[in-house]
mmCIF file of C-alpha atoms and ligand atoms in Angstrom:
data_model
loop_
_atom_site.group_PDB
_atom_site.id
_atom_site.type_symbol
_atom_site.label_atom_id
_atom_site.label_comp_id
_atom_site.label_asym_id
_atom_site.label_seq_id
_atom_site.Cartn_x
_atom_site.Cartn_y
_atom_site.Cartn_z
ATOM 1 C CA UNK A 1 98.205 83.068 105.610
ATOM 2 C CA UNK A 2 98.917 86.814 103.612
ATOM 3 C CA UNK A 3 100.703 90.233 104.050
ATOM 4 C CA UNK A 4 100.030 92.745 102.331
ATOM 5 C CA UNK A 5 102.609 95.834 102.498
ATOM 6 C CA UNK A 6 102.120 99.409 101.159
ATOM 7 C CA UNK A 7 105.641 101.225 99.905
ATOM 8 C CA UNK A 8 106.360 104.444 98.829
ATOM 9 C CA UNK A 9 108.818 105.974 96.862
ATOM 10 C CA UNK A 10 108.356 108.402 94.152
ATOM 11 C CA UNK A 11 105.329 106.346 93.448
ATOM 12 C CA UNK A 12 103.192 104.660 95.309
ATOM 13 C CA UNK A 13 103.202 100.585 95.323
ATOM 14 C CA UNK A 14 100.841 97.772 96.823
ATOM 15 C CA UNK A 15 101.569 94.292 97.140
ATOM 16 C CA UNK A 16 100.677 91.435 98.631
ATOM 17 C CA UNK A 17 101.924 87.469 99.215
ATOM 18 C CA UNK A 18 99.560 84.923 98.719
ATOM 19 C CA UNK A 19 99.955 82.041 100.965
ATOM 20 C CA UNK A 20 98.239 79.194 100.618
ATOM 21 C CA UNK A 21 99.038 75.060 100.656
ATOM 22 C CA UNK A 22 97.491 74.886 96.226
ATOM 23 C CA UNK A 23 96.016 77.731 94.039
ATOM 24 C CA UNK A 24 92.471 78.220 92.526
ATOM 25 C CA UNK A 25 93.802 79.115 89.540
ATOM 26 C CA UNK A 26 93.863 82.914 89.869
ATOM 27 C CA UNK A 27 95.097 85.224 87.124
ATOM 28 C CA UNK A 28 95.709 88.850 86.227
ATOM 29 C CA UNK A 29 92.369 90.374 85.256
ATOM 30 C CA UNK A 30 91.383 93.455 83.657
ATOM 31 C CA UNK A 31 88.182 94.154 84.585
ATOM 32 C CA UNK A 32 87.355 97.947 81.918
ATOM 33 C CA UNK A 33 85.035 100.448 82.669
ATOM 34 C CA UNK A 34 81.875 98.820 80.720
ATOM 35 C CA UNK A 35 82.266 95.481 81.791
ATOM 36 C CA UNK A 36 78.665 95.114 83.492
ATOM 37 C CA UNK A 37 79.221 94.196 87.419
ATOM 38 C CA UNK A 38 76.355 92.554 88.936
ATOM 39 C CA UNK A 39 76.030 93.216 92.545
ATOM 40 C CA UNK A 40 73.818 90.443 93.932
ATOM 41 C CA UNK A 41 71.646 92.919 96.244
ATOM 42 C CA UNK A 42 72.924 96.829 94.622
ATOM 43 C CA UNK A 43 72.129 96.345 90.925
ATOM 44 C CA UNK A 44 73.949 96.127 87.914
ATOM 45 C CA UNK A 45 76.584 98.830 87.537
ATOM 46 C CA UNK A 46 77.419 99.138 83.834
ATOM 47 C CA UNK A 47 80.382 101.592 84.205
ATOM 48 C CA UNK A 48 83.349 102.170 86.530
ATOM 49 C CA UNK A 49 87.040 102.546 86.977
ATOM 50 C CA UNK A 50 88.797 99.874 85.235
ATOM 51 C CA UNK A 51 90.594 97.206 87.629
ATOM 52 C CA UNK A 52 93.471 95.351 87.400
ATOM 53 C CA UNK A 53 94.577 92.838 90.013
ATOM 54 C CA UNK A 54 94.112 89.074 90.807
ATOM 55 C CA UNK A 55 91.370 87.519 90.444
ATOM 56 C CA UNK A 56 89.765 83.714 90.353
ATOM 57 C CA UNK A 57 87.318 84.443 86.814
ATOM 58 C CA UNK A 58 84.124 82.097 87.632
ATOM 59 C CA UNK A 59 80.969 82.223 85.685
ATOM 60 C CA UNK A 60 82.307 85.274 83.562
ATOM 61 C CA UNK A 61 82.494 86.942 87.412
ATOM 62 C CA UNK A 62 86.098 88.958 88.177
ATOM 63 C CA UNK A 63 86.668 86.812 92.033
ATOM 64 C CA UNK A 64 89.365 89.296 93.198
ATOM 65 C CA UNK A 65 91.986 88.710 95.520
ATOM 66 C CA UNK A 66 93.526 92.023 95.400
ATOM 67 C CA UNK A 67 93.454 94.673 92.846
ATOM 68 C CA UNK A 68 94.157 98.920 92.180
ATOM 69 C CA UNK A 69 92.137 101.144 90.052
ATOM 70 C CA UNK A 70 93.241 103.183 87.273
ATOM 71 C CA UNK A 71 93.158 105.705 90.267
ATOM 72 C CA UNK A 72 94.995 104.433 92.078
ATOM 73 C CA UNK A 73 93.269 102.788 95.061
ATOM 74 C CA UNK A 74 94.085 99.511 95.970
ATOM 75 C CA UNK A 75 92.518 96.904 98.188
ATOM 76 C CA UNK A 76 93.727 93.287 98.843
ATOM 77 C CA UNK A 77 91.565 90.437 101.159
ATOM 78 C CA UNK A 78 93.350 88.450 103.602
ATOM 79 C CA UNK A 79 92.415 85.726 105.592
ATOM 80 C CA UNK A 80 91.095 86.370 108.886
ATOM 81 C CA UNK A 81 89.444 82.886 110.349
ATOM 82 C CA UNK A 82 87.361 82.875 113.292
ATOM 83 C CA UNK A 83 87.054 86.345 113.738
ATOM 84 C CA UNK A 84 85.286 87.378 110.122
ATOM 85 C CA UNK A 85 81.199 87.573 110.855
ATOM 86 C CA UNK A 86 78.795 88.291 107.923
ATOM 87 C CA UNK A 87 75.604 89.848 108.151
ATOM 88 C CA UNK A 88 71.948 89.632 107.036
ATOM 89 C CA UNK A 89 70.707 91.759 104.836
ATOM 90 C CA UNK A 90 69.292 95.395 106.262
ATOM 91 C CA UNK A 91 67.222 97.622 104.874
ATOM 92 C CA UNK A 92 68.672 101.338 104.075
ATOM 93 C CA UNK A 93 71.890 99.964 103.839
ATOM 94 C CA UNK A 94 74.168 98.896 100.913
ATOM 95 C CA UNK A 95 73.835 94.905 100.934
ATOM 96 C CA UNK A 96 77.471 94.000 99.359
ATOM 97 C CA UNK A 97 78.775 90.325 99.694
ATOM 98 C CA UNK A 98 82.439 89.565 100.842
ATOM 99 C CA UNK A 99 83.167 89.349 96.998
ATOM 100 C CA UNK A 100 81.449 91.857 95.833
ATOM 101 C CA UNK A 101 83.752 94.654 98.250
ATOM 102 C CA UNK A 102 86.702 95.347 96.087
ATOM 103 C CA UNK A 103 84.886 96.116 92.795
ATOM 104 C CA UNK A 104 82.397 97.628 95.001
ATOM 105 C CA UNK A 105 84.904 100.069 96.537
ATOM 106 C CA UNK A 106 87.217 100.255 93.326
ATOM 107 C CA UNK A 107 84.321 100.765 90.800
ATOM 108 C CA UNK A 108 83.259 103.937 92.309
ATOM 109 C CA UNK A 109 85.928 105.597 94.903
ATOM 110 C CA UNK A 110 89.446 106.888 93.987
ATOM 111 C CA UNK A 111 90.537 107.904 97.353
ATOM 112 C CA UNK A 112 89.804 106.607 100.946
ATOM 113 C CA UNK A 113 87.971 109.705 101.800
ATOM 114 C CA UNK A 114 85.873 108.868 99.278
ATOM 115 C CA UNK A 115 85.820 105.141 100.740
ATOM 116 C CA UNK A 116 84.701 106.357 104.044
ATOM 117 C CA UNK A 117 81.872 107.812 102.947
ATOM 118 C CA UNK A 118 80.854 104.326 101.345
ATOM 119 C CA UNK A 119 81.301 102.653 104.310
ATOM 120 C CA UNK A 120 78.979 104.519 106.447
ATOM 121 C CA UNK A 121 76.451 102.628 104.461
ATOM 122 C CA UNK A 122 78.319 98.910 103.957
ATOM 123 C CA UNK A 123 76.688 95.978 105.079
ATOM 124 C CA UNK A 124 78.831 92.566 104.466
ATOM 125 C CA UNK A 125 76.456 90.283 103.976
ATOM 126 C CA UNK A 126 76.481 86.233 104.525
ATOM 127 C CA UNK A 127 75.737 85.652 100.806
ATOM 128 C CA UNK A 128 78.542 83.174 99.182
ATOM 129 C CA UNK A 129 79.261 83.324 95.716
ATOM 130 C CA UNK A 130 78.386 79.748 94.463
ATOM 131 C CA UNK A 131 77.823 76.503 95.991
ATOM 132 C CA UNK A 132 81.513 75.837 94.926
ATOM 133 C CA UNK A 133 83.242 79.129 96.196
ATOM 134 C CA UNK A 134 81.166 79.532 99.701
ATOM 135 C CA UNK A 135 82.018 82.174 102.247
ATOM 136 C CA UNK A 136 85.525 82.413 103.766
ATOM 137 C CA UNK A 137 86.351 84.763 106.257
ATOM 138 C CA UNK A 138 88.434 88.051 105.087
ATOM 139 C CA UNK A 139 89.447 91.033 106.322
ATOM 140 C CA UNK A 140 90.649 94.279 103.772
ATOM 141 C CA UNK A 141 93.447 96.369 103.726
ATOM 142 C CA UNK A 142 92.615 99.403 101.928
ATOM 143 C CA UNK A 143 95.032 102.038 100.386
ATOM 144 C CA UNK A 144 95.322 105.016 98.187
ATOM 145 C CA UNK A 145 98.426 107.083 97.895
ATOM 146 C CA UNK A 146 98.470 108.911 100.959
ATOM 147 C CA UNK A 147 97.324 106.172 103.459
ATOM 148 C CA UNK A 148 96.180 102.833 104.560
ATOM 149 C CA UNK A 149 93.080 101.458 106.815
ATOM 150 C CA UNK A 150 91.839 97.941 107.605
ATOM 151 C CA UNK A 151 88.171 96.814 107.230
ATOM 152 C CA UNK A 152 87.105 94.301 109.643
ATOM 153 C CA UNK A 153 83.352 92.932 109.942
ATOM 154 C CA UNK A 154 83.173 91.228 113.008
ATOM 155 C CA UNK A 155 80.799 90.308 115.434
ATOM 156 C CA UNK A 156 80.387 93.588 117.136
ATOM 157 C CA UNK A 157 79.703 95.204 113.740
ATOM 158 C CA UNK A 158 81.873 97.087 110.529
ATOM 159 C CA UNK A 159 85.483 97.993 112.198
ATOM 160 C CA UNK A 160 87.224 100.279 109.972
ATOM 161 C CA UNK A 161 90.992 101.646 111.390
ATOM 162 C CA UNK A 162 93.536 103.658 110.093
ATOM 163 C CA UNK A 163 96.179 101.316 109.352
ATOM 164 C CA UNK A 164 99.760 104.058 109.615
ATOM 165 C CA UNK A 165 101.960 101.006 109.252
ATOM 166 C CA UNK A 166 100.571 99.837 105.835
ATOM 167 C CA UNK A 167 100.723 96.531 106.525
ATOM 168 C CA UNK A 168 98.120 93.653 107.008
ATOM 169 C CA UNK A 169 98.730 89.655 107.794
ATOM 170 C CA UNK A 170 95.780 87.655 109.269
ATOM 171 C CA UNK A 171 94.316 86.889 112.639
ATOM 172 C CA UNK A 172 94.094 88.348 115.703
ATOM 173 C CA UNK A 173 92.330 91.559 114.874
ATOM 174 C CA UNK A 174 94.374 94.640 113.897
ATOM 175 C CA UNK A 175 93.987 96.408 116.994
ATOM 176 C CA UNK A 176 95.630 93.824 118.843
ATOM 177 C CA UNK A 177 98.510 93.789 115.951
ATOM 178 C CA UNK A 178 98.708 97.472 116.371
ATOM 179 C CA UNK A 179 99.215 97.421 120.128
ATOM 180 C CA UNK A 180 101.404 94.052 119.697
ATOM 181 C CA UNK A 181 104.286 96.554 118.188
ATOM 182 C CA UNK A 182 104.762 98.012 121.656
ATOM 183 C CA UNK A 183 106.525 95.122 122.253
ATOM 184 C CA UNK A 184 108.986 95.779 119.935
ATOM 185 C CA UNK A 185 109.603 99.694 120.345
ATOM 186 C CA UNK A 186 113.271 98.954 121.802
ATOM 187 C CA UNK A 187 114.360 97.189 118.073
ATOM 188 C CA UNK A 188 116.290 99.408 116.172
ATOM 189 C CA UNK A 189 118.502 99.125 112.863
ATOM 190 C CA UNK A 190 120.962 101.088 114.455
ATOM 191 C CA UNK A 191 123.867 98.941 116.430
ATOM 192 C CA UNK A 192 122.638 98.708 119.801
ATOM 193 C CA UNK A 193 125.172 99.795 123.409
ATOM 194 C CA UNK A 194 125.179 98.194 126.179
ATOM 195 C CA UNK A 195 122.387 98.933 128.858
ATOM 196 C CA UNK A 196 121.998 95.156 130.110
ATOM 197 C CA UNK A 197 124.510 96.729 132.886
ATOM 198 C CA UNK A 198 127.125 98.775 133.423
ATOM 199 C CA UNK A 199 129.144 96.431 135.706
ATOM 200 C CA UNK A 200 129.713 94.288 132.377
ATOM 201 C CA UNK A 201 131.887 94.856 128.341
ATOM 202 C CA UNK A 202 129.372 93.745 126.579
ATOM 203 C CA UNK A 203 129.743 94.520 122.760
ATOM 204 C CA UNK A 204 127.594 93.873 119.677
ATOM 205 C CA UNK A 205 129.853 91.101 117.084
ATOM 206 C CA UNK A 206 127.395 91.795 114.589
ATOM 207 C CA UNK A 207 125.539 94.112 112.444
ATOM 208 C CA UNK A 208 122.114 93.665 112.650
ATOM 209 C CA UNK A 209 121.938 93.264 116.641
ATOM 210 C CA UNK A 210 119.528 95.808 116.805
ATOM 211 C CA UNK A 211 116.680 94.048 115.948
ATOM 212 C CA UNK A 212 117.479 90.902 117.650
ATOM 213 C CA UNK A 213 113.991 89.920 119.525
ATOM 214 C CA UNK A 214 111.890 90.793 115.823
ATOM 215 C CA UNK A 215 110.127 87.546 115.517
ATOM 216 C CA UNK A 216 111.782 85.162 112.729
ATOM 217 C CA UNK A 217 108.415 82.530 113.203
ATOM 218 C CA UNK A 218 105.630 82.476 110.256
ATOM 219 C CA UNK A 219 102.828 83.281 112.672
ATOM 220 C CA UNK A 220 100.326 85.676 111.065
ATOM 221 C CA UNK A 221 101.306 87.984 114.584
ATOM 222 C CA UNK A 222 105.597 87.561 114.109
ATOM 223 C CA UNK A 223 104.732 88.355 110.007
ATOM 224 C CA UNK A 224 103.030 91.410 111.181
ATOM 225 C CA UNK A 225 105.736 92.685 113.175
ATOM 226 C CA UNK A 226 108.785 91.451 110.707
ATOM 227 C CA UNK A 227 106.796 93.155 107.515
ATOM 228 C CA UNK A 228 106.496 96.578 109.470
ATOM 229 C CA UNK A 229 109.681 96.665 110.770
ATOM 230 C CA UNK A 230 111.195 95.929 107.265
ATOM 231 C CA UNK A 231 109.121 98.442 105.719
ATOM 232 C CA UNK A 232 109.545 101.102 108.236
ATOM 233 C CA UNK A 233 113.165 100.989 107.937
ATOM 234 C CA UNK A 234 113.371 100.378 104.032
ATOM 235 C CA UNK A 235 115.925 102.512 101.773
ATOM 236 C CA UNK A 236 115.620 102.219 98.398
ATOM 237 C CA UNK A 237 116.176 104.547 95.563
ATOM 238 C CA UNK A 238 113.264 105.964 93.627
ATOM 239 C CA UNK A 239 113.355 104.362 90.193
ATOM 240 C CA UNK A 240 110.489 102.045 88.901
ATOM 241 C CA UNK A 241 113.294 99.386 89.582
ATOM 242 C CA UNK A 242 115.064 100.290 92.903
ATOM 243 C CA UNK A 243 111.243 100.798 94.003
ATOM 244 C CA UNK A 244 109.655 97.041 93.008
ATOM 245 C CA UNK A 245 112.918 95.145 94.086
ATOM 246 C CA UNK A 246 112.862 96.942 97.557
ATOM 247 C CA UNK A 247 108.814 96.123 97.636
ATOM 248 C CA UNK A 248 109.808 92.438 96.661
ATOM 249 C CA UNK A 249 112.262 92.164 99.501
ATOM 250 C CA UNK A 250 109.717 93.569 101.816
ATOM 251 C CA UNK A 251 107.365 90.770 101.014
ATOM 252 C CA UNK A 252 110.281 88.364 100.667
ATOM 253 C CA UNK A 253 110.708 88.728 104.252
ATOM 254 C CA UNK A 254 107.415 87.490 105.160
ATOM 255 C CA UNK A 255 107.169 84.616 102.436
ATOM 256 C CA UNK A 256 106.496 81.420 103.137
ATOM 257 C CA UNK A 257 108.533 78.517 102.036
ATOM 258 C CA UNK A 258 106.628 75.342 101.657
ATOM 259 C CA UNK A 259 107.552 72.715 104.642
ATOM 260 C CA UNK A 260 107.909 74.987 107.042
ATOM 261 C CA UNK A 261 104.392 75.438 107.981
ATOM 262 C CA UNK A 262 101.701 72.387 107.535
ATOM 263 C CA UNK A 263 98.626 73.582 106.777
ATOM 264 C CA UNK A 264 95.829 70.106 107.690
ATOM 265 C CA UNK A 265 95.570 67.407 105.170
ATOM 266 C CA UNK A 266 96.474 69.584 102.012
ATOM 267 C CA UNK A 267 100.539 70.127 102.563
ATOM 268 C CA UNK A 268 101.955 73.356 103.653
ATOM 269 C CA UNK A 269 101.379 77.008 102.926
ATOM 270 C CA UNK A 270 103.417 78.597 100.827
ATOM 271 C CA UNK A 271 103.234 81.870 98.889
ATOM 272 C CA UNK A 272 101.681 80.946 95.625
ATOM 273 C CA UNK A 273 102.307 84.474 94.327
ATOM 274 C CA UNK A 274 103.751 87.632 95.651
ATOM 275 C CA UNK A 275 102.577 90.744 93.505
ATOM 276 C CA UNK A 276 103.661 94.800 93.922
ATOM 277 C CA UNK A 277 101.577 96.903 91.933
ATOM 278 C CA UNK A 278 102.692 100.711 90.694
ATOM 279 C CA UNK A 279 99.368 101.944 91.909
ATOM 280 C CA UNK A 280 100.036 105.472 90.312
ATOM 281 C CA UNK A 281 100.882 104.315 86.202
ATOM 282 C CA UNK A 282 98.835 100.541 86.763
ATOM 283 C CA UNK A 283 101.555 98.532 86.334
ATOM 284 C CA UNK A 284 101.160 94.738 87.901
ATOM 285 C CA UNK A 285 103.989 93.014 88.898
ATOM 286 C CA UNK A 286 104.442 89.429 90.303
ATOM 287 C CA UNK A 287 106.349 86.517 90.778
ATOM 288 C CA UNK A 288 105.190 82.832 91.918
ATOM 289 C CA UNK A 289 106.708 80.441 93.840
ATOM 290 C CA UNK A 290 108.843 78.770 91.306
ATOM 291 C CA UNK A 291 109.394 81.624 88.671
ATOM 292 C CA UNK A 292 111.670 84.191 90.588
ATOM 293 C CA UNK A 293 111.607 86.285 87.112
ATOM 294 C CA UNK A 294 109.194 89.171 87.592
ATOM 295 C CA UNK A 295 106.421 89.637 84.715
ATOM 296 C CA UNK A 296 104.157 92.805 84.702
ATOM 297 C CA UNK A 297 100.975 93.564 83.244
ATOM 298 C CA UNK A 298 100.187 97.114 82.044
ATOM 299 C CA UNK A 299 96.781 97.866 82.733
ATOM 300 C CA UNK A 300 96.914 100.877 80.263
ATOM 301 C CA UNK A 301 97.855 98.592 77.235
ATOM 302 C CA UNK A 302 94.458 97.221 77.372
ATOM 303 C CA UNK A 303 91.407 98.988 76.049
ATOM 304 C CA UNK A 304 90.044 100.501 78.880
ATOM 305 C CA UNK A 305 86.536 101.223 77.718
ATOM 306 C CA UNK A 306 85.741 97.944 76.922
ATOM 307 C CA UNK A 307 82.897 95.472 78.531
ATOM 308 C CA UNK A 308 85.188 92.475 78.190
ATOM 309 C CA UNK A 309 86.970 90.729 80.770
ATOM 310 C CA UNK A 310 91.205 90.276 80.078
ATOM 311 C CA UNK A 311 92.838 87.423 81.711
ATOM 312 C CA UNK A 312 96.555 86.497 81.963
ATOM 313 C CA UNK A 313 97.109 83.204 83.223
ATOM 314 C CA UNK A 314 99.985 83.769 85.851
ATOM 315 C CA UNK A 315 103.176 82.517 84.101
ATOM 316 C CA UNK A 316 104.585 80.124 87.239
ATOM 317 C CA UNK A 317 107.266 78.009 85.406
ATOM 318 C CA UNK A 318 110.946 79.109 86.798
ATOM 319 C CA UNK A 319 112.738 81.224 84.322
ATOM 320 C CA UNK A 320 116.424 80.785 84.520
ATOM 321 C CA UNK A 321 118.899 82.900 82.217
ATOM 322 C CA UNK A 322 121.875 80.803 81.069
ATOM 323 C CA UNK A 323 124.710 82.945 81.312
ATOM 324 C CA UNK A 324 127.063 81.072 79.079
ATOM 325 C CA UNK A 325 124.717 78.787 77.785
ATOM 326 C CA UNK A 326 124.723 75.834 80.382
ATOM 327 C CA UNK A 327 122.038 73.005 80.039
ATOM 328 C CA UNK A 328 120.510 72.803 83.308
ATOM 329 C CA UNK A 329 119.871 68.607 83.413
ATOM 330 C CA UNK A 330 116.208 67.198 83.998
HETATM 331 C C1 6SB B 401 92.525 81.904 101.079
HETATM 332 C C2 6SB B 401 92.957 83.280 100.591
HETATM 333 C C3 6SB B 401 93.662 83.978 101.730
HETATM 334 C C4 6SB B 401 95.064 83.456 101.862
HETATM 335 C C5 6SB B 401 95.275 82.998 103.241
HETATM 336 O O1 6SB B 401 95.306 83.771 104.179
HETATM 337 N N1 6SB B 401 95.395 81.680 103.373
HETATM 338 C C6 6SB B 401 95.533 81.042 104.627
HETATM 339 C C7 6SB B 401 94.808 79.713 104.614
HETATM 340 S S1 6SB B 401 94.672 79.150 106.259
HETATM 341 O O2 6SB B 401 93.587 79.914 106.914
HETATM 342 O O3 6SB B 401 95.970 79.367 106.913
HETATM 343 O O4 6SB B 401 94.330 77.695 106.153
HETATM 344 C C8 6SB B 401 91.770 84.135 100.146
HETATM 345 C C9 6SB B 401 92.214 85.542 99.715
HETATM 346 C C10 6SB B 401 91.175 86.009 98.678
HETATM 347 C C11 6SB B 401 90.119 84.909 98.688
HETATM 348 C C12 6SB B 401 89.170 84.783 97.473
HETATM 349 C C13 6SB B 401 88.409 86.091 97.303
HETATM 350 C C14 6SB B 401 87.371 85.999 96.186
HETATM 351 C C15 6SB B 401 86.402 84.824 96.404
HETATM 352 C C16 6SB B 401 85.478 85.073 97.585
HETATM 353 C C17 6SB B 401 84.451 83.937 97.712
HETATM 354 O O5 6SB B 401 83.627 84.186 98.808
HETATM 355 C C18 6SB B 401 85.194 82.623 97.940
HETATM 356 C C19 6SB B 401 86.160 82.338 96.835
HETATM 357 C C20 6SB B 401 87.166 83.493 96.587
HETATM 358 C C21 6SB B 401 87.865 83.146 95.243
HETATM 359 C C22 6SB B 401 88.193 83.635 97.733
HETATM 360 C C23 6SB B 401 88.985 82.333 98.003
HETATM 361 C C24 6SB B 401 89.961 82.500 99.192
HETATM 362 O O6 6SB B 401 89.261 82.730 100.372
HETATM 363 C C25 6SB B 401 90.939 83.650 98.954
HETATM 364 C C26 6SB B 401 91.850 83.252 97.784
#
């Protein structure tokens, strides 16, 4: 399973953990404005915004998993089995496939008013990509700097919510992860008093009672809850640094650590990558599971008018400084 978390500080910052038992090989694409998208059933668009995010590259085709625009809207696609339903194709309506949404949305909009208007007319249609990459099921979180909503096609039709908690995991469907916080309106990072009863001393022995009760499980519902209440209550100061490390920590408390969580025949999930993008100067930054050192791509070192695809393989080896120059054996 995924979260993706919003944060704000003096700038604005998306990210995401990818969780997932083995990778596709994904990597940091630059998709410029003149790259020529082909949308299987809305023509060829030969300009846009330019995109950075990322994204499996098959068949010369930017697959994205998440990505921002040089304007600074952002969407990422979680997993969201069981409940994700794809549609045929109908007339008088824009015909876009699951993969096709984010450079759909990111090609043309730079704010989610703008995105609204887009999605009166979406249709998510059952078209897979290849015979190798067929359909999975995916929800959207959707941001720009000033909010956050969730796209959901589901049976029923094209949900779209306002998401205030900036935060997205998997199943069940967001308005049952929305309501699911109720639960939890007593946690608090405050130190809590005694109201079990009056007729007893009881005393917190620890900081950090507060939010005893936030689930600690990897359930898509528990990371949902843990990820908001984390955000909600982060304190960070505003530099590019202070900002990134607090976003990192945020995810970090939803990542997956592989064991805990088998995932069939193909080992456990774990977060393959977790990424936090500066959505407002196009800065990408990630880590993967076994580099902890945090590289960054600048999408505004690359030429942006281009119609050529760049693509950063995602640099996963661990990256250890040696302090006083110890030789680490094996
Ligand atoms: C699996 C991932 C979600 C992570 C997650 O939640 N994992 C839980 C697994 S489990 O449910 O717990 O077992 C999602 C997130 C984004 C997706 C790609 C989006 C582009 C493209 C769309 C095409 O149509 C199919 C191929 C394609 C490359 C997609 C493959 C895969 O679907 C990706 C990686």
């Amino acid at each position: 399973m995924c979260t993706a978390v919003t944060y704000r500080t003096h700038d604005h910052y998306f990210g995401r953990n990818l969780d997932l038992p083995s990778s596709y090989q994904e990597t940091v694409t630059i998709t410029p404005r003149n790259f020529p998208l082909p949308f299987r059933r809305a023509g060829l668009r030969r300009k846009h915004y330019a995109i950075i995010g990322v994204a499996l590259v098959d068949r010369g085709y930017p697959l994205y998993y998440d990505a921002t625009n040089e304007k600074g809207l952002s969407i990422a696609g979680l997993n969201f089995p069981g409940n994700a339903d794809f549609k045929p194709e109908a007339p008088d309506m824009d015909n876009i496939a699951p993969y096709e949404l984010i450079p759909w949305l990111l090609g043309q909009c730079t704010s989610l008013d703008q995105v609204k208007v887009l999605l009166r007319r979406l249709n998510l249609i059952r078209l897979p990509f290849s015979e190798r990459l067929p359909l999975t099921p995916l929800h959207w979180m959707i941001s720009d700097r000033d909010g956050s909503m969730t796209l959901e096609s589901v049976q029923e039709g094209l949900r779209v919510y306002d998401n205030p908690v900036g935060v997205l995991t998997n199943n069940p469907p967001f308005d049952f992860q929305m309501h699911h916080l109720t639960n939890f309106l007593n946690l608090t990072r405050e130190s809590p008093t005694n109201r079990f009863s009056p007729e007893l001393h009881l005393e917190p022995y620890s900081l950090g009672m507060g939010a005893l009760g936030l689930p600690g499980d990897l359930s898509s519902a528990s990371r949902f809850v843990r990820a908001a209440f984390t955000k909600l209550n982060s304190v960070s100061g505003a530099s590019e640094s202070e900002s990134i490390s607090q976003c990192f920590h945020i995810l970090g408390s939803v990542a997956q650590y592989r064991g805990c969580a088998r995932a069939g025949d193909d080992g456990f999930e774990h977060t393959l990558y977790t990424s936090c993008c500066n959505t407002d100067r196009g800065l990408y930054y990630y880590t993967t599971y076994e580099n902890s050192q945090i590289t960054c791509v600048d999408l505004h070192r690359e030429r942006l008018d281009s119609d050529q695809l760049v693509v950063y393989p995602m640099l996963k080896g661990q990256r250890i400084y040696l302090q006083n120059g110890c030789v680490p054996q094996r």
